[in-house]
């Protein structure tokens, strides 16, 4: 099975993007893997710090292992937005394939130093662990936000700084800010495609660019972002909303149902359909 770095390189060269989907329940893991298997796509499952705490890091690794064995497809586990070196190291020790160390809220020097430390720790454990750093300011949260969230150009990733960051840290992936915001707000995000192109032009080609916060972004913008060089796209809010709405609906249809595997089956199906739709949009089908 190809490793994550190889697949991301292939995605970039062939003009498609790998999907990264967040999960905190085993049936969500299953929905992601079944969807990927059905369309012949690799996939990344992400657990944020909160999601990792809920499912358990060792448990998430065990689930990834079991799903790989059962479905025989390249499915990887990423610790998403881990905001301290200590948390990132815990994920490395637990056996995650991919580490997103997000020190973007720190001053630049501290971001570089902390990210470097995580890269060194990961490489010492296993050179195939893929490390993602983040630069720029991503507003919002992975939920429905009933307000307008203004993004300022000052939040965007600076291309020259991105080049410097990649050179000093030795990361494999870089999460960027270019008009994207976490969650769904009253404004439809407007990606700055030229900024993505400018970052892509300066960051070494072996570093994959990551677009976070893709829920709520128009399909045409997603396609343009991939064309501009994005090789990995993160979706969380769309998943949370689809899953929770389906669960609520099922419980409303039959309030007396108390068997979880009966009332959550529909939510899993809904999630599977959503993931397949995203994988098609990302051009990731039949890429195994
Ligand atoms: O890291 C996770 C993603 O960036 C999720 O963003 O909730 O806007 O889909 P989203
Ligand atoms: Zn994110």
PDB file of C-alpha atoms and ligand atoms in Angstrom:
ATOM      1  CA  UNK A   1       0.000   0.000   0.000  1.00  0.00           C
ATOM      2  CA  UNK A   2       1.335   3.456  -0.932  1.00  0.00           C
ATOM      3  CA  UNK A   3       2.234   5.724   1.971  1.00  0.00           C
ATOM      4  CA  UNK A   4       0.601   9.104   2.570  1.00  0.00           C
ATOM      5  CA  UNK A   5       3.487  11.159   1.158  1.00  0.00           C
ATOM      6  CA  UNK A   6       3.453   9.170  -2.089  1.00  0.00           C
ATOM      7  CA  UNK A   7      -0.315   9.504  -2.484  1.00  0.00           C
ATOM      8  CA  UNK A   8      -0.238  13.245  -1.805  1.00  0.00           C
ATOM      9  CA  UNK A   9       2.534  13.640  -4.395  1.00  0.00           C
ATOM     10  CA  UNK A  10       0.461  11.702  -6.887  1.00  0.00           C
ATOM     11  CA  UNK A  11      -2.622  13.805  -6.119  1.00  0.00           C
ATOM     12  CA  UNK A  12      -0.664  16.991  -6.806  1.00  0.00           C
ATOM     13  CA  UNK A  13       0.863  15.657 -10.028  1.00  0.00           C
ATOM     14  CA  UNK A  14      -2.471  14.331 -11.305  1.00  0.00           C
ATOM     15  CA  UNK A  15      -4.553  17.348 -10.253  1.00  0.00           C
ATOM     16  CA  UNK A  16      -6.831  15.928  -7.558  1.00  0.00           C
ATOM     17  CA  UNK A  17      -7.031  16.189  -3.805  1.00  0.00           C
ATOM     18  CA  UNK A  18      -7.139  13.739  -0.906  1.00  0.00           C
ATOM     19  CA  UNK A  19     -10.150  14.044   1.367  1.00  0.00           C
ATOM     20  CA  UNK A  20      -9.705  14.443   5.128  1.00  0.00           C
ATOM     21  CA  UNK A  21     -12.842  13.767   7.162  1.00  0.00           C
ATOM     22  CA  UNK A  22     -13.245  14.207  10.907  1.00  0.00           C
ATOM     23  CA  UNK A  23     -14.750  11.503  13.099  1.00  0.00           C
ATOM     24  CA  UNK A  24     -15.309  10.765  16.753  1.00  0.00           C
ATOM     25  CA  UNK A  25     -17.580   7.694  16.645  1.00  0.00           C
ATOM     26  CA  UNK A  26     -16.746   4.259  15.252  1.00  0.00           C
ATOM     27  CA  UNK A  27     -19.762   4.350  12.925  1.00  0.00           C
ATOM     28  CA  UNK A  28     -18.400   7.603  11.447  1.00  0.00           C
ATOM     29  CA  UNK A  29     -15.050   5.863  10.886  1.00  0.00           C
ATOM     30  CA  UNK A  30     -16.953   3.068   9.159  1.00  0.00           C
ATOM     31  CA  UNK A  31     -18.963   5.475   6.990  1.00  0.00           C
ATOM     32  CA  UNK A  32     -15.779   7.176   5.770  1.00  0.00           C
ATOM     33  CA  UNK A  33     -14.006   3.905   4.999  1.00  0.00           C
ATOM     34  CA  UNK A  34     -17.027   2.269   3.325  1.00  0.00           C
ATOM     35  CA  UNK A  35     -17.552   5.379   1.172  1.00  0.00           C
ATOM     36  CA  UNK A  36     -13.865   5.432   0.164  1.00  0.00           C
ATOM     37  CA  UNK A  37     -13.903   1.715  -0.631  1.00  0.00           C
ATOM     38  CA  UNK A  38     -17.036   2.011  -2.774  1.00  0.00           C
ATOM     39  CA  UNK A  39     -15.546   4.734  -4.987  1.00  0.00           C
ATOM     40  CA  UNK A  40     -11.965   3.414  -4.965  1.00  0.00           C
ATOM     41  CA  UNK A  41     -10.457   6.349  -3.087  1.00  0.00           C
ATOM     42  CA  UNK A  42      -7.782   6.767  -0.435  1.00  0.00           C
ATOM     43  CA  UNK A  43      -8.890   8.780   2.600  1.00  0.00           C
ATOM     44  CA  UNK A  44      -7.652  10.446   5.760  1.00  0.00           C
ATOM     45  CA  UNK A  45      -9.669  10.248   8.969  1.00  0.00           C
ATOM     46  CA  UNK A  46      -9.000  13.128  11.344  1.00  0.00           C
ATOM     47  CA  UNK A  47      -9.523  13.497  15.056  1.00  0.00           C
ATOM     48  CA  UNK A  48      -9.223  16.948  16.577  1.00  0.00           C
ATOM     49  CA  UNK A  49      -8.014  17.137  20.197  1.00  0.00           C
ATOM     50  CA  UNK A  50     -11.646  17.000  21.377  1.00  0.00           C
ATOM     51  CA  UNK A  51     -12.541  14.158  19.021  1.00  0.00           C
ATOM     52  CA  UNK A  52      -9.389  12.249  20.007  1.00  0.00           C
ATOM     53  CA  UNK A  53     -10.261  12.616  23.668  1.00  0.00           C
ATOM     54  CA  UNK A  54     -13.737  11.233  23.002  1.00  0.00           C
ATOM     55  CA  UNK A  55     -12.781   8.203  20.913  1.00  0.00           C
ATOM     56  CA  UNK A  56      -9.367   7.676  22.560  1.00  0.00           C
ATOM     57  CA  UNK A  57      -6.086   7.909  20.642  1.00  0.00           C
ATOM     58  CA  UNK A  58      -5.157   4.246  21.025  1.00  0.00           C
ATOM     59  CA  UNK A  59      -8.712   3.280  20.112  1.00  0.00           C
ATOM     60  CA  UNK A  60      -8.630   5.486  16.987  1.00  0.00           C
ATOM     61  CA  UNK A  61      -5.385   3.781  15.902  1.00  0.00           C
ATOM     62  CA  UNK A  62      -6.917   0.345  16.547  1.00  0.00           C
ATOM     63  CA  UNK A  63      -9.972   1.291  14.467  1.00  0.00           C
ATOM     64  CA  UNK A  64      -7.785   2.470  11.578  1.00  0.00           C
ATOM     65  CA  UNK A  65      -5.892  -0.830  11.767  1.00  0.00           C
ATOM     66  CA  UNK A  66      -9.078  -2.893  11.752  1.00  0.00           C
ATOM     67  CA  UNK A  67     -10.620  -0.930   8.862  1.00  0.00           C
ATOM     68  CA  UNK A  68      -7.423  -1.263   6.809  1.00  0.00           C
ATOM     69  CA  UNK A  69      -7.495  -5.021   7.303  1.00  0.00           C
ATOM     70  CA  UNK A  70     -11.181  -5.362   6.550  1.00  0.00           C
ATOM     71  CA  UNK A  71     -11.331  -3.063   3.509  1.00  0.00           C
ATOM     72  CA  UNK A  72      -7.766  -3.204   2.187  1.00  0.00           C
ATOM     73  CA  UNK A  73      -7.629   0.451   1.114  1.00  0.00           C
ATOM     74  CA  UNK A  74      -5.157   3.218   2.006  1.00  0.00           C
ATOM     75  CA  UNK A  75      -6.827   4.892   4.966  1.00  0.00           C
ATOM     76  CA  UNK A  76      -4.748   7.097   7.243  1.00  0.00           C
ATOM     77  CA  UNK A  77      -5.256   8.667  10.651  1.00  0.00           C
ATOM     78  CA  UNK A  78      -4.404  12.318  11.324  1.00  0.00           C
ATOM     79  CA  UNK A  79      -4.404  14.154  14.645  1.00  0.00           C
ATOM     80  CA  UNK A  80      -6.091  17.323  13.489  1.00  0.00           C
ATOM     81  CA  UNK A  81      -5.271  20.798  14.891  1.00  0.00           C
ATOM     82  CA  UNK A  82      -3.200  19.566  17.809  1.00  0.00           C
ATOM     83  CA  UNK A  83      -2.268  22.819  19.454  1.00  0.00           C
ATOM     84  CA  UNK A  84       0.642  21.823  21.672  1.00  0.00           C
ATOM     85  CA  UNK A  85       3.853  19.909  21.091  1.00  0.00           C
ATOM     86  CA  UNK A  86       2.894  17.606  23.976  1.00  0.00           C
ATOM     87  CA  UNK A  87      -0.462  16.661  22.396  1.00  0.00           C
ATOM     88  CA  UNK A  88       1.203  16.051  19.024  1.00  0.00           C
ATOM     89  CA  UNK A  89       3.803  13.793  20.681  1.00  0.00           C
ATOM     90  CA  UNK A  90       1.027  11.796  22.353  1.00  0.00           C
ATOM     91  CA  UNK A  91      -0.519  11.151  18.946  1.00  0.00           C
ATOM     92  CA  UNK A  92       2.866  10.090  17.532  1.00  0.00           C
ATOM     93  CA  UNK A  93       3.347   7.695  20.453  1.00  0.00           C
ATOM     94  CA  UNK A  94      -0.162   6.289  19.947  1.00  0.00           C
ATOM     95  CA  UNK A  95       0.604   5.372  16.317  1.00  0.00           C
ATOM     96  CA  UNK A  96      -1.060   8.086  14.191  1.00  0.00           C
ATOM     97  CA  UNK A  97       0.099   8.196  10.536  1.00  0.00           C
ATOM     98  CA  UNK A  98      -0.133  11.923  10.325  1.00  0.00           C
ATOM     99  CA  UNK A  99       0.344  14.794  12.740  1.00  0.00           C
ATOM    100  CA  UNK A 100      -1.127  18.249  12.333  1.00  0.00           C
ATOM    101  CA  UNK A 101       0.762  20.504  14.709  1.00  0.00           C
ATOM    102  CA  UNK A 102      -1.130  23.785  14.687  1.00  0.00           C
ATOM    103  CA  UNK A 103       0.853  26.533  16.388  1.00  0.00           C
ATOM    104  CA  UNK A 104      -0.509  29.196  14.041  1.00  0.00           C
ATOM    105  CA  UNK A 105      -1.791  31.262  16.971  1.00  0.00           C
ATOM    106  CA  UNK A 106       1.760  31.539  18.339  1.00  0.00           C
ATOM    107  CA  UNK A 107       4.315  34.139  17.241  1.00  0.00           C
ATOM    108  CA  UNK A 108       6.115  33.027  14.058  1.00  0.00           C
ATOM    109  CA  UNK A 109       9.376  32.000  15.800  1.00  0.00           C
ATOM    110  CA  UNK A 110       7.522  29.867  18.356  1.00  0.00           C
ATOM    111  CA  UNK A 111       5.506  28.255  15.559  1.00  0.00           C
ATOM    112  CA  UNK A 112       8.737  27.360  13.712  1.00  0.00           C
ATOM    113  CA  UNK A 113      10.468  26.003  16.837  1.00  0.00           C
ATOM    114  CA  UNK A 114       7.497  23.924  18.033  1.00  0.00           C
ATOM    115  CA  UNK A 115       6.791  22.528  14.573  1.00  0.00           C
ATOM    116  CA  UNK A 116      10.481  21.626  14.154  1.00  0.00           C
ATOM    117  CA  UNK A 117      10.393  19.764  17.453  1.00  0.00           C
ATOM    118  CA  UNK A 118       7.368  17.730  16.336  1.00  0.00           C
ATOM    119  CA  UNK A 119       8.983  16.959  12.953  1.00  0.00           C
ATOM    120  CA  UNK A 120      12.157  15.724  14.701  1.00  0.00           C
ATOM    121  CA  UNK A 121      10.148  13.607  17.169  1.00  0.00           C
ATOM    122  CA  UNK A 122       8.062  12.091  14.365  1.00  0.00           C
ATOM    123  CA  UNK A 123      11.091  11.326  12.154  1.00  0.00           C
ATOM    124  CA  UNK A 124      12.863   9.613  15.067  1.00  0.00           C
ATOM    125  CA  UNK A 125       9.833   7.366  15.554  1.00  0.00           C
ATOM    126  CA  UNK A 126       9.063   6.565  11.904  1.00  0.00           C
ATOM    127  CA  UNK A 127      10.173   8.455   8.804  1.00  0.00           C
ATOM    128  CA  UNK A 128       6.807   7.744   7.142  1.00  0.00           C
ATOM    129  CA  UNK A 129       4.854   9.811   9.664  1.00  0.00           C
ATOM    130  CA  UNK A 130       3.539  12.776   7.713  1.00  0.00           C
ATOM    131  CA  UNK A 131       3.712  16.118   9.545  1.00  0.00           C
ATOM    132  CA  UNK A 132       1.525  19.123   8.762  1.00  0.00           C
ATOM    133  CA  UNK A 133       2.266  22.625  10.024  1.00  0.00           C
ATOM    134  CA  UNK A 134       0.003  25.670   9.811  1.00  0.00           C
ATOM    135  CA  UNK A 135       0.591  29.287   8.929  1.00  0.00           C
ATOM    136  CA  UNK A 136      -1.919  32.125   8.774  1.00  0.00           C
ATOM    137  CA  UNK A 137      -5.028  32.735  10.843  1.00  0.00           C
ATOM    138  CA  UNK A 138      -8.100  30.522  10.346  1.00  0.00           C
ATOM    139  CA  UNK A 139     -11.173  32.018  11.999  1.00  0.00           C
ATOM    140  CA  UNK A 140     -14.345  30.210  13.055  1.00  0.00           C
ATOM    141  CA  UNK A 141     -15.210  26.828  14.567  1.00  0.00           C
ATOM    142  CA  UNK A 142     -16.516  23.580  13.064  1.00  0.00           C
ATOM    143  CA  UNK A 143     -20.208  24.311  13.611  1.00  0.00           C
ATOM    144  CA  UNK A 144     -23.053  26.417  12.206  1.00  0.00           C
ATOM    145  CA  UNK A 145     -22.315  30.025  13.142  1.00  0.00           C
ATOM    146  CA  UNK A 146     -25.285  32.353  12.794  1.00  0.00           C
ATOM    147  CA  UNK A 147     -23.133  35.369  12.156  1.00  0.00           C
ATOM    148  CA  UNK A 148     -20.974  36.877   9.463  1.00  0.00           C
ATOM    149  CA  UNK A 149     -17.304  36.174   9.963  1.00  0.00           C
ATOM    150  CA  UNK A 150     -15.094  38.734   8.336  1.00  0.00           C
ATOM    151  CA  UNK A 151     -11.818  37.458   7.008  1.00  0.00           C
ATOM    152  CA  UNK A 152      -9.064  39.989   6.624  1.00  0.00           C
ATOM    153  CA  UNK A 153      -6.219  39.695   4.131  1.00  0.00           C
ATOM    154  CA  UNK A 154      -3.930  40.056   7.121  1.00  0.00           C
ATOM    155  CA  UNK A 155      -5.122  36.563   8.167  1.00  0.00           C
ATOM    156  CA  UNK A 156      -3.868  35.016   4.932  1.00  0.00           C
ATOM    157  CA  UNK A 157      -0.719  32.947   4.707  1.00  0.00           C
ATOM    158  CA  UNK A 158       2.164  34.997   3.389  1.00  0.00           C
ATOM    159  CA  UNK A 159       3.889  33.154   0.479  1.00  0.00           C
ATOM    160  CA  UNK A 160       7.437  34.245   1.401  1.00  0.00           C
ATOM    161  CA  UNK A 161       6.882  33.274   5.027  1.00  0.00           C
ATOM    162  CA  UNK A 162       5.422  29.942   3.917  1.00  0.00           C
ATOM    163  CA  UNK A 163       8.602  29.245   1.939  1.00  0.00           C
ATOM    164  CA  UNK A 164      10.739  30.082   4.969  1.00  0.00           C
ATOM    165  CA  UNK A 165       8.495  28.019   7.280  1.00  0.00           C
ATOM    166  CA  UNK A 166       8.707  24.940   5.050  1.00  0.00           C
ATOM    167  CA  UNK A 167      12.483  25.251   4.726  1.00  0.00           C
ATOM    168  CA  UNK A 168      13.085  25.589   8.474  1.00  0.00           C
ATOM    169  CA  UNK A 169      10.605  23.031   9.778  1.00  0.00           C
ATOM    170  CA  UNK A 170      10.919  20.213   7.225  1.00  0.00           C
ATOM    171  CA  UNK A 171       7.140  19.623   7.211  1.00  0.00           C
ATOM    172  CA  UNK A 172       5.376  17.387   4.692  1.00  0.00           C
ATOM    173  CA  UNK A 173       2.165  19.431   4.467  1.00  0.00           C
ATOM    174  CA  UNK A 174       1.258  23.042   5.039  1.00  0.00           C
ATOM    175  CA  UNK A 175      -2.204  24.241   6.084  1.00  0.00           C
ATOM    176  CA  UNK A 176      -2.883  27.688   4.674  1.00  0.00           C
ATOM    177  CA  UNK A 177      -5.345  30.524   5.172  1.00  0.00           C
ATOM    178  CA  UNK A 178      -6.652  32.183   1.991  1.00  0.00           C
ATOM    179  CA  UNK A 179     -10.239  33.232   2.662  1.00  0.00           C
ATOM    180  CA  UNK A 180     -11.316  29.913   4.241  1.00  0.00           C
ATOM    181  CA  UNK A 181     -13.000  29.860   7.680  1.00  0.00           C
ATOM    182  CA  UNK A 182     -13.836  26.917   9.910  1.00  0.00           C
ATOM    183  CA  UNK A 183     -17.525  26.074  10.062  1.00  0.00           C
ATOM    184  CA  UNK A 184     -20.480  27.437   8.154  1.00  0.00           C
ATOM    185  CA  UNK A 185     -21.319  31.111   8.664  1.00  0.00           C
ATOM    186  CA  UNK A 186     -23.771  33.542   7.075  1.00  0.00           C
ATOM    187  CA  UNK A 187     -21.198  34.503   4.432  1.00  0.00           C
ATOM    188  CA  UNK A 188     -20.114  32.083   1.746  1.00  0.00           C
ATOM    189  CA  UNK A 189     -16.304  32.027   1.942  1.00  0.00           C
ATOM    190  CA  UNK A 190     -14.471  33.550  -0.969  1.00  0.00           C
ATOM    191  CA  UNK A 191     -11.168  31.817  -1.578  1.00  0.00           C
ATOM    192  CA  UNK A 192      -8.250  33.867  -2.861  1.00  0.00           C
ATOM    193  CA  UNK A 193      -7.126  31.500  -5.604  1.00  0.00           C
ATOM    194  CA  UNK A 194      -4.244  33.771  -6.639  1.00  0.00           C
ATOM    195  CA  UNK A 195      -2.901  33.616  -3.089  1.00  0.00           C
ATOM    196  CA  UNK A 196      -3.006  29.818  -3.190  1.00  0.00           C
ATOM    197  CA  UNK A 197      -1.110  29.886  -6.507  1.00  0.00           C
ATOM    198  CA  UNK A 198       1.468  32.297  -5.071  1.00  0.00           C
ATOM    199  CA  UNK A 199       2.054  30.044  -2.049  1.00  0.00           C
ATOM    200  CA  UNK A 200       2.249  26.975  -4.290  1.00  0.00           C
ATOM    201  CA  UNK A 201       4.871  28.692  -6.448  1.00  0.00           C
ATOM    202  CA  UNK A 202       7.201  29.353  -3.497  1.00  0.00           C
ATOM    203  CA  UNK A 203       6.757  26.330  -1.222  1.00  0.00           C
ATOM    204  CA  UNK A 204       8.862  23.288  -2.254  1.00  0.00           C
ATOM    205  CA  UNK A 205       6.911  20.865  -4.438  1.00  0.00           C
ATOM    206  CA  UNK A 206       7.400  17.976  -1.989  1.00  0.00           C
ATOM    207  CA  UNK A 207       5.327  19.882   0.592  1.00  0.00           C
ATOM    208  CA  UNK A 208       1.602  19.334   0.010  1.00  0.00           C
ATOM    209  CA  UNK A 209      -0.742  22.293   0.484  1.00  0.00           C
ATOM    210  CA  UNK A 210      -3.802  21.700   2.664  1.00  0.00           C
ATOM    211  CA  UNK A 211      -7.134  23.512   2.502  1.00  0.00           C
ATOM    212  CA  UNK A 212      -8.878  23.370   5.864  1.00  0.00           C
ATOM    213  CA  UNK A 213     -12.381  24.514   6.612  1.00  0.00           C
ATOM    214  CA  UNK A 214     -13.891  23.398   3.323  1.00  0.00           C
ATOM    215  CA  UNK A 215     -17.476  23.047   4.600  1.00  0.00           C
ATOM    216  CA  UNK A 216     -19.627  25.743   3.038  1.00  0.00           C
ATOM    217  CA  UNK A 217     -17.199  26.551   0.208  1.00  0.00           C
ATOM    218  CA  UNK A 218     -18.773  26.511  -3.249  1.00  0.00           C
ATOM    219  CA  UNK A 219     -17.876  23.493  -5.418  1.00  0.00           C
ATOM    220  CA  UNK A 220     -16.410  25.695  -8.155  1.00  0.00           C
ATOM    221  CA  UNK A 221     -14.032  27.277  -5.675  1.00  0.00           C
ATOM    222  CA  UNK A 222     -12.975  23.864  -4.428  1.00  0.00           C
ATOM    223  CA  UNK A 223     -12.195  22.826  -8.016  1.00  0.00           C
ATOM    224  CA  UNK A 224     -10.231  26.045  -8.590  1.00  0.00           C
ATOM    225  CA  UNK A 225      -8.283  25.519  -5.346  1.00  0.00           C
ATOM    226  CA  UNK A 226      -7.292  22.016  -6.447  1.00  0.00           C
ATOM    227  CA  UNK A 227      -6.192  23.390  -9.805  1.00  0.00           C
ATOM    228  CA  UNK A 228      -4.133  26.004  -7.967  1.00  0.00           C
ATOM    229  CA  UNK A 229      -2.273  23.252  -6.116  1.00  0.00           C
ATOM    230  CA  UNK A 230      -4.282  22.085  -3.077  1.00  0.00           C
ATOM    231  CA  UNK A 231      -3.681  18.343  -2.551  1.00  0.00           C
ATOM    232  CA  UNK A 232      -5.582  17.740   0.685  1.00  0.00           C
ATOM    233  CA  UNK A 233      -8.995  19.078   1.761  1.00  0.00           C
ATOM    234  CA  UNK A 234     -10.535  18.992   5.253  1.00  0.00           C
ATOM    235  CA  UNK A 235     -14.257  18.611   5.957  1.00  0.00           C
ATOM    236  CA  UNK A 236     -15.784  18.554   9.416  1.00  0.00           C
ATOM    237  CA  UNK A 237     -18.874  20.773   9.858  1.00  0.00           C
ATOM    238  CA  UNK A 238     -20.723  19.242   6.884  1.00  0.00           C
ATOM    239  CA  UNK A 239     -20.174  15.831   8.507  1.00  0.00           C
ATOM    240  CA  UNK A 240     -21.297  16.959  11.961  1.00  0.00           C
ATOM    241  CA  UNK A 241     -24.433  18.597  10.592  1.00  0.00           C
ATOM    242  CA  UNK A 242     -25.452  15.717   8.293  1.00  0.00           C
ATOM    243  CA  UNK A 243     -24.854  13.089  10.968  1.00  0.00           C
ATOM    244  CA  UNK A 244     -26.631  14.944  13.774  1.00  0.00           C
ATOM    245  CA  UNK A 245     -29.614  15.930  11.629  1.00  0.00           C
ATOM    246  CA  UNK A 246     -30.071  12.319  10.504  1.00  0.00           C
ATOM    247  CA  UNK A 247     -29.873  11.090  14.101  1.00  0.00           C
ATOM    248  CA  UNK A 248     -32.382  13.704  15.301  1.00  0.00           C
ATOM    249  CA  UNK A 249     -34.719  12.785  12.497  1.00  0.00           C
ATOM    250  CA  UNK A 250     -34.560   9.059  13.226  1.00  0.00           C
ATOM    251  CA  UNK A 251     -35.244   9.628  16.909  1.00  0.00           C
ATOM    252  CA  UNK A 252     -38.195  11.821  15.993  1.00  0.00           C
ATOM    253  CA  UNK A 253     -39.621   9.177  13.651  1.00  0.00           C
ATOM    254  CA  UNK A 254     -39.455   6.525  16.366  1.00  0.00           C
ATOM    255  CA  UNK A 255     -38.942   8.065  19.836  1.00  0.00           C
ATOM    256  CA  UNK A 256     -39.405   4.643  21.451  1.00  0.00           C
ATOM    257  CA  UNK A 257     -36.383   3.141  19.650  1.00  0.00           C
ATOM    258  CA  UNK A 258     -33.575   2.557  22.168  1.00  0.00           C
ATOM    259  CA  UNK A 259     -31.245   0.306  20.183  1.00  0.00           C
ATOM    260  CA  UNK A 260     -28.324   2.516  19.058  1.00  0.00           C
ATOM    261  CA  UNK A 261     -27.343   0.364  16.078  1.00  0.00           C
ATOM    262  CA  UNK A 262     -30.885   0.735  14.803  1.00  0.00           C
ATOM    263  CA  UNK A 263     -31.321   4.481  15.241  1.00  0.00           C
ATOM    264  CA  UNK A 264     -27.807   5.378  14.060  1.00  0.00           C
ATOM    265  CA  UNK A 265     -27.858   3.237  10.882  1.00  0.00           C
ATOM    266  CA  UNK A 266     -29.525   6.003   8.881  1.00  0.00           C
ATOM    267  CA  UNK A 267     -26.958   8.582  10.044  1.00  0.00           C
ATOM    268  CA  UNK A 268     -24.181   6.335   8.815  1.00  0.00           C
ATOM    269  CA  UNK A 269     -25.832   6.012   5.387  1.00  0.00           C
ATOM    270  CA  UNK A 270     -26.321   9.777   5.123  1.00  0.00           C
ATOM    271  CA  UNK A 271     -22.687  10.317   6.049  1.00  0.00           C
ATOM    272  CA  UNK A 272     -21.518   7.761   3.510  1.00  0.00           C
ATOM    273  CA  UNK A 273     -23.403   9.554   0.730  1.00  0.00           C
ATOM    274  CA  UNK A 274     -21.927  12.891   1.774  1.00  0.00           C
ATOM    275  CA  UNK A 275     -18.359  11.525   1.832  1.00  0.00           C
ATOM    276  CA  UNK A 276     -18.792   9.944  -1.613  1.00  0.00           C
ATOM    277  CA  UNK A 277     -20.079  13.264  -2.956  1.00  0.00           C
ATOM    278  CA  UNK A 278     -16.999  15.051  -1.550  1.00  0.00           C
ATOM    279  CA  UNK A 279     -14.604  12.408  -2.907  1.00  0.00           C
ATOM    280  CA  UNK A 280     -16.133  12.876  -6.362  1.00  0.00           C
ATOM    281  CA  UNK A 281     -15.768  16.655  -6.060  1.00  0.00           C
ATOM    282  CA  UNK A 282     -12.112  16.263  -5.047  1.00  0.00           C
ATOM    283  CA  UNK A 283     -11.442  14.068  -8.107  1.00  0.00           C
ATOM    284  CA  UNK A 284     -10.316  11.312  -5.768  1.00  0.00           C
ATOM    285  CA  UNK A 285     -12.380   8.393  -7.113  1.00  0.00           C
ATOM    286  CA  UNK A 286     -10.609   5.417  -8.715  1.00  0.00           C
ATOM    287  CA  UNK A 287      -7.236   6.589  -7.439  1.00  0.00           C
ATOM    288  CA  UNK A 288      -6.142   3.529  -5.473  1.00  0.00           C
TER     289      UNK A 288
HETATM  290  O1  LIG B   1      -9.602  20.511  10.365  1.00  0.00           O
HETATM  291  C1  LIG B   1     -10.790  20.396  10.080  1.00  0.00           C
HETATM  292  C2  LIG B   1     -11.384  21.161   8.990  1.00  0.00           C
HETATM  293  O2  LIG B   1     -10.626  22.273   8.715  1.00  0.00           O
HETATM  294  C3  LIG B   1     -12.828  21.344   9.151  1.00  0.00           C
HETATM  295  O3  LIG B   1     -13.366  22.560   8.687  1.00  0.00           O
HETATM  296  O4  LIG B   1     -15.562  22.364   9.817  1.00  0.00           O
HETATM  297  O5  LIG B   1     -15.156  24.081   8.068  1.00  0.00           O
HETATM  298  O6  LIG B   1     -15.311  21.676   7.463  1.00  0.00           O
HETATM  299  P1  LIG B   1     -14.930  22.686   8.505  1.00  0.00           P
HETATM  300 ZN1  LIG B   2      -9.079  22.713  10.191  1.00  0.00          ZN
END
